[in-house]
PDB file of C-alpha atoms in Angstrom:
ATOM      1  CA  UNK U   1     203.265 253.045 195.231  1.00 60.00           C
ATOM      2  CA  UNK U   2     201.513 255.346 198.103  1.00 65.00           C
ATOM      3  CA  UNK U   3     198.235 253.687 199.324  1.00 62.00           C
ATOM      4  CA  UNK U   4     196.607 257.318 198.138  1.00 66.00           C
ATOM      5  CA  UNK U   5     198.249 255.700 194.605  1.00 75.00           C
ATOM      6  CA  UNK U   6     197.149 252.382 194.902  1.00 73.00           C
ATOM      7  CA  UNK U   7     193.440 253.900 196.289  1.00 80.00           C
ATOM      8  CA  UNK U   8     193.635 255.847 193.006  1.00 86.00           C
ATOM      9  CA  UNK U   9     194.463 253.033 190.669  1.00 83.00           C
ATOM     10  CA  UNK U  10     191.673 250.679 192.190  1.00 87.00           C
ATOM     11  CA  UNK U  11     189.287 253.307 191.696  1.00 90.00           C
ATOM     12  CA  UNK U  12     189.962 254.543 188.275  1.00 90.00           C
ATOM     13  CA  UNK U  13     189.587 250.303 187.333  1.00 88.00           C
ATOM     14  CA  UNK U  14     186.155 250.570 189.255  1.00 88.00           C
ATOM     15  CA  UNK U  15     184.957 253.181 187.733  1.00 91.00           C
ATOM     16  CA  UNK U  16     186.438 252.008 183.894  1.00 89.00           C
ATOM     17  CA  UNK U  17     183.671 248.956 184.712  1.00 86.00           C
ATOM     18  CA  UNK U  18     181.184 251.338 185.513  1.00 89.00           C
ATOM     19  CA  UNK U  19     180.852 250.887 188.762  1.00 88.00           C
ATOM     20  CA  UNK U  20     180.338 253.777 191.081  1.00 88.00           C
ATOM     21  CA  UNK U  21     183.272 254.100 193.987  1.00 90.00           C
ATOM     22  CA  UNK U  22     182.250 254.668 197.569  1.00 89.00           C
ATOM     23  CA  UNK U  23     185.454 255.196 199.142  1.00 86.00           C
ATOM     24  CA  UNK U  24     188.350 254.955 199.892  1.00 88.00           C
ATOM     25  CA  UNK U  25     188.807 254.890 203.320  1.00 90.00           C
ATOM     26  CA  UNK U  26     192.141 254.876 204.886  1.00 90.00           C
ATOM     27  CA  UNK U  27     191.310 253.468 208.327  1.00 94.00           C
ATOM     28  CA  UNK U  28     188.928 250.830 209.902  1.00 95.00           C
ATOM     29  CA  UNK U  29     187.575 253.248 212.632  1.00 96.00           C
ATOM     30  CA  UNK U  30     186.081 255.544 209.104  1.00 94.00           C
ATOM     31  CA  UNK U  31     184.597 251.980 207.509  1.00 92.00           C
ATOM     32  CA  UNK U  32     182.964 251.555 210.515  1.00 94.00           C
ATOM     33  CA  UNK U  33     181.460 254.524 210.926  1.00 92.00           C
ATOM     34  CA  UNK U  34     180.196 255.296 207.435  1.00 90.00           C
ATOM     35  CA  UNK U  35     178.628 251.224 208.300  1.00 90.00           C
ATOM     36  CA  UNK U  36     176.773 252.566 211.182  1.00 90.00           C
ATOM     37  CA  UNK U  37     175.784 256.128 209.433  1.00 81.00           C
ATOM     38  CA  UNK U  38     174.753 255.490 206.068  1.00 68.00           C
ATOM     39  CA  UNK U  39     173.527 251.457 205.732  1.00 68.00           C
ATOM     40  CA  UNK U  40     175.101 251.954 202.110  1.00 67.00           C
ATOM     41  CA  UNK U  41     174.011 248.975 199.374  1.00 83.00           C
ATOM     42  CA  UNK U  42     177.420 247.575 198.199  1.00 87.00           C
ATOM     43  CA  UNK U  43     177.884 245.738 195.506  1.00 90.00           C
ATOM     44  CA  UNK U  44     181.673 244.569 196.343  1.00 93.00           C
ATOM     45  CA  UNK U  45     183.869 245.623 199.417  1.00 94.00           C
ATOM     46  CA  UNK U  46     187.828 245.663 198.014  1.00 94.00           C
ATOM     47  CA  UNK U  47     189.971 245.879 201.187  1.00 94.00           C
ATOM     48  CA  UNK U  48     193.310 246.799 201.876  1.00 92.00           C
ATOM     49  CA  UNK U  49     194.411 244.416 204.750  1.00 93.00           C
ATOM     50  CA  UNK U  50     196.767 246.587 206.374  1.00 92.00           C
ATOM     51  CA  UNK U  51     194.974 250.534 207.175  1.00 92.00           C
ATOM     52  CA  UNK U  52     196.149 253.271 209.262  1.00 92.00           C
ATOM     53  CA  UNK U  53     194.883 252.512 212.588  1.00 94.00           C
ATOM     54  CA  UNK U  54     195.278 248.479 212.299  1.00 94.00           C
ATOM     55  CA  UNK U  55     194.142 245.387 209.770  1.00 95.00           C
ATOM     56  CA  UNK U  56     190.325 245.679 208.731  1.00 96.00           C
ATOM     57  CA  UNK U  57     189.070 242.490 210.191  1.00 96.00           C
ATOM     58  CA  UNK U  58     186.530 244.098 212.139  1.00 97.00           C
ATOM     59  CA  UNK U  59     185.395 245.822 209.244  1.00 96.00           C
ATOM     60  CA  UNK U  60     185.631 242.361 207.297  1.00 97.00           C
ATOM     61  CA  UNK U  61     183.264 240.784 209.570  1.00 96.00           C
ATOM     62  CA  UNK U  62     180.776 243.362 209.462  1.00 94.00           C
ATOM     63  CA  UNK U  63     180.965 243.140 205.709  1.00 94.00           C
ATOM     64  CA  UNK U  64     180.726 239.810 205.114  1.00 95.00           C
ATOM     65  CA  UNK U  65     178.127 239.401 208.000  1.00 93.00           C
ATOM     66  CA  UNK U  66     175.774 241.659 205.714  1.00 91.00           C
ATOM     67  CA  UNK U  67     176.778 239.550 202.297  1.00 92.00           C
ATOM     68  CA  UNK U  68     179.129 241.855 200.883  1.00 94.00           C
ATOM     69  CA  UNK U  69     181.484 239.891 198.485  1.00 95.00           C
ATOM     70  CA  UNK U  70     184.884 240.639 199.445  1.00 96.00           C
ATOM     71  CA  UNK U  71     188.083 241.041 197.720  1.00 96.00           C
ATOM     72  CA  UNK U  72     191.393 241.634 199.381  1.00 95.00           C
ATOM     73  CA  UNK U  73     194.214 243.470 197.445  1.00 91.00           C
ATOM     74  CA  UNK U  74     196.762 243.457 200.004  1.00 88.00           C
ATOM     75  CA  UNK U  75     200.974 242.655 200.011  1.00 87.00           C
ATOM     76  CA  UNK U  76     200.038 241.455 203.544  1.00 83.00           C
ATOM     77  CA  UNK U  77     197.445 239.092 202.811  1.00 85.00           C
ATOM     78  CA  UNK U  78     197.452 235.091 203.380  1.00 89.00           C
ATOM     79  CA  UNK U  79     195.214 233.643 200.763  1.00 91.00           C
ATOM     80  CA  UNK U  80     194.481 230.989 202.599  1.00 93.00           C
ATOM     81  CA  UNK U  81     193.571 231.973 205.795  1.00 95.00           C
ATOM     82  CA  UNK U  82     191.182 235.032 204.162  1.00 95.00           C
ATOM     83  CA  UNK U  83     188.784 232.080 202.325  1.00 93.00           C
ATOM     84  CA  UNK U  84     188.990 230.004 205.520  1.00 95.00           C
ATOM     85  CA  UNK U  85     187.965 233.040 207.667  1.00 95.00           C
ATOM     86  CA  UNK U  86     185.841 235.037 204.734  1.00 96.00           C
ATOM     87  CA  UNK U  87     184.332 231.873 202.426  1.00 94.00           C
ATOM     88  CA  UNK U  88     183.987 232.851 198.669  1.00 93.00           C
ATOM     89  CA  UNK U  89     186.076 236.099 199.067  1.00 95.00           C
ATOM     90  CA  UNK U  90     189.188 236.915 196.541  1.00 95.00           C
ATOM     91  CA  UNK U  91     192.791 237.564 197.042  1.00 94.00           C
ATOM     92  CA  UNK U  92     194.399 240.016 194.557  1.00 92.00           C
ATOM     93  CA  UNK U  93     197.706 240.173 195.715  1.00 87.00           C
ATOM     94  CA  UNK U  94     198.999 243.375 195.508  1.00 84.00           C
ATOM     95  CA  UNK U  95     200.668 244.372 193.352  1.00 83.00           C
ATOM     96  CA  UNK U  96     197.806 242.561 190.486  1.00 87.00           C
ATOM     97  CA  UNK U  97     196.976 243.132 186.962  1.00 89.00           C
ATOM     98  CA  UNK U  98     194.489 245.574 186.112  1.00 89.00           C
ATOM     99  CA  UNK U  99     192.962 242.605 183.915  1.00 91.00           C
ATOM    100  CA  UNK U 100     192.822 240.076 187.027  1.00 93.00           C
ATOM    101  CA  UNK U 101     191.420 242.968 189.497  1.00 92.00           C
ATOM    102  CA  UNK U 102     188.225 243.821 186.679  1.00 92.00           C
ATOM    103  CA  UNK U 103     188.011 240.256 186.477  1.00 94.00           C
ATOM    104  CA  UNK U 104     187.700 239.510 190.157  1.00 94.00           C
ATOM    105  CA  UNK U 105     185.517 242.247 190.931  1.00 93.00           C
ATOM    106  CA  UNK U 106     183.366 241.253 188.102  1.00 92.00           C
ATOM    107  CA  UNK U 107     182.445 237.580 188.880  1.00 93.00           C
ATOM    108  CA  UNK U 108     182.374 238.911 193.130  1.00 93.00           C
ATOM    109  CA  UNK U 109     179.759 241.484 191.730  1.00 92.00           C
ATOM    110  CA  UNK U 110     178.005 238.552 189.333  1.00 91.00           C
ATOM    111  CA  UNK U 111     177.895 236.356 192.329  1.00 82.00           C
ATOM    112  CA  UNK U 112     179.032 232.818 192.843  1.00 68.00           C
ATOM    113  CA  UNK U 113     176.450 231.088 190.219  1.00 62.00           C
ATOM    114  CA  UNK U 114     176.854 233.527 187.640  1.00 53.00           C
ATOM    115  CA  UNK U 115     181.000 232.731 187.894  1.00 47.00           C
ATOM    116  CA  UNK U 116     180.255 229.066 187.932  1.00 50.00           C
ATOM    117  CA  UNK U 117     178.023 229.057 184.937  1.00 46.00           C
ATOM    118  CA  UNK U 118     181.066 231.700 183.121  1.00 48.00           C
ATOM    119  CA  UNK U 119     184.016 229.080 184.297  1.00 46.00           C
ATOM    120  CA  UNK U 120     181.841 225.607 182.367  1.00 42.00           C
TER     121      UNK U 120
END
C-alpha cells in the first residue's frame, strides 16, 4: 500500500472512533511547523517512522516532550528501542489489524491508568 493509502486507512479508523484527524503529514519539516504555528491540543500522535524528508524523531521528541501519547505504525520500527527512547508509547507494526490499531489508540487516548484499570 502507498503511504497516501496507509494515511487514508489510519484515518478512516480514527475517525470510525470518533476522533477528529489532524493530519496527515508526509514529512517531519510540515510536523514541525504546524508544532510551532498552531500549539494544536492532541489527543494521540500516530507516526509513521520513516517520512519523506527523513525518520520523525525530531518530531517524536517534541511530541512526547509536550505529553502526547505516541503510537508508531511503521514496517521500520524497533519495538524495543521506541519504549526505551519514547516510555509508554505503542508499536503497531505495520501492516496491523484495524481491531489492534482502535485498540491502541484507545487505551493511548484513555491514558496509562485508565488501561491498567481495563487490563485487571
Amino acid at each position: 500500500m502507498s503511504r497516501s493509502g496507509w494515511a487514508i486507512w489510519i484515518q478512516t479508523i480514527i475517525e470510525d472512533g470518533g476522533y477528529a484527524v489532524d493530519g496527515p503529514y508526509v514529512s517531519v519539516q510540515e510536523v514541525l511547523d504546524h508544532l510551532d504555528g498552531d500549539q494544536p491540543e492532541l489527543a494521540c500522535a500516530i507516526l509513521d517512522v520513516r517520512l519523506r524528508d527523513g525518520e520523525v524523531f525530531p518530531a517524536a521528541e517534541r511530541l512526547h516532550d509536550a505529553g502526547v501519547p505516541l503510537i508508531f505504525h511503521s514496517g521500520h520500527a524497533d519495538e524495543r528501542a521506541l519504549q526505551s527512547r519514547y516510555p509508554g508509547a505503542a508499536v503497531c507494526g505495520k501492516p496491523c489489524s484495524p481491531t489492534l490499531l482502535r485498540r491502541t489508540l484507545s487505551m493511548a487516548v484513555a491514558g496509562p491508568d485508565e488501561a491498567d484499570r481495563a487490563a485487571s
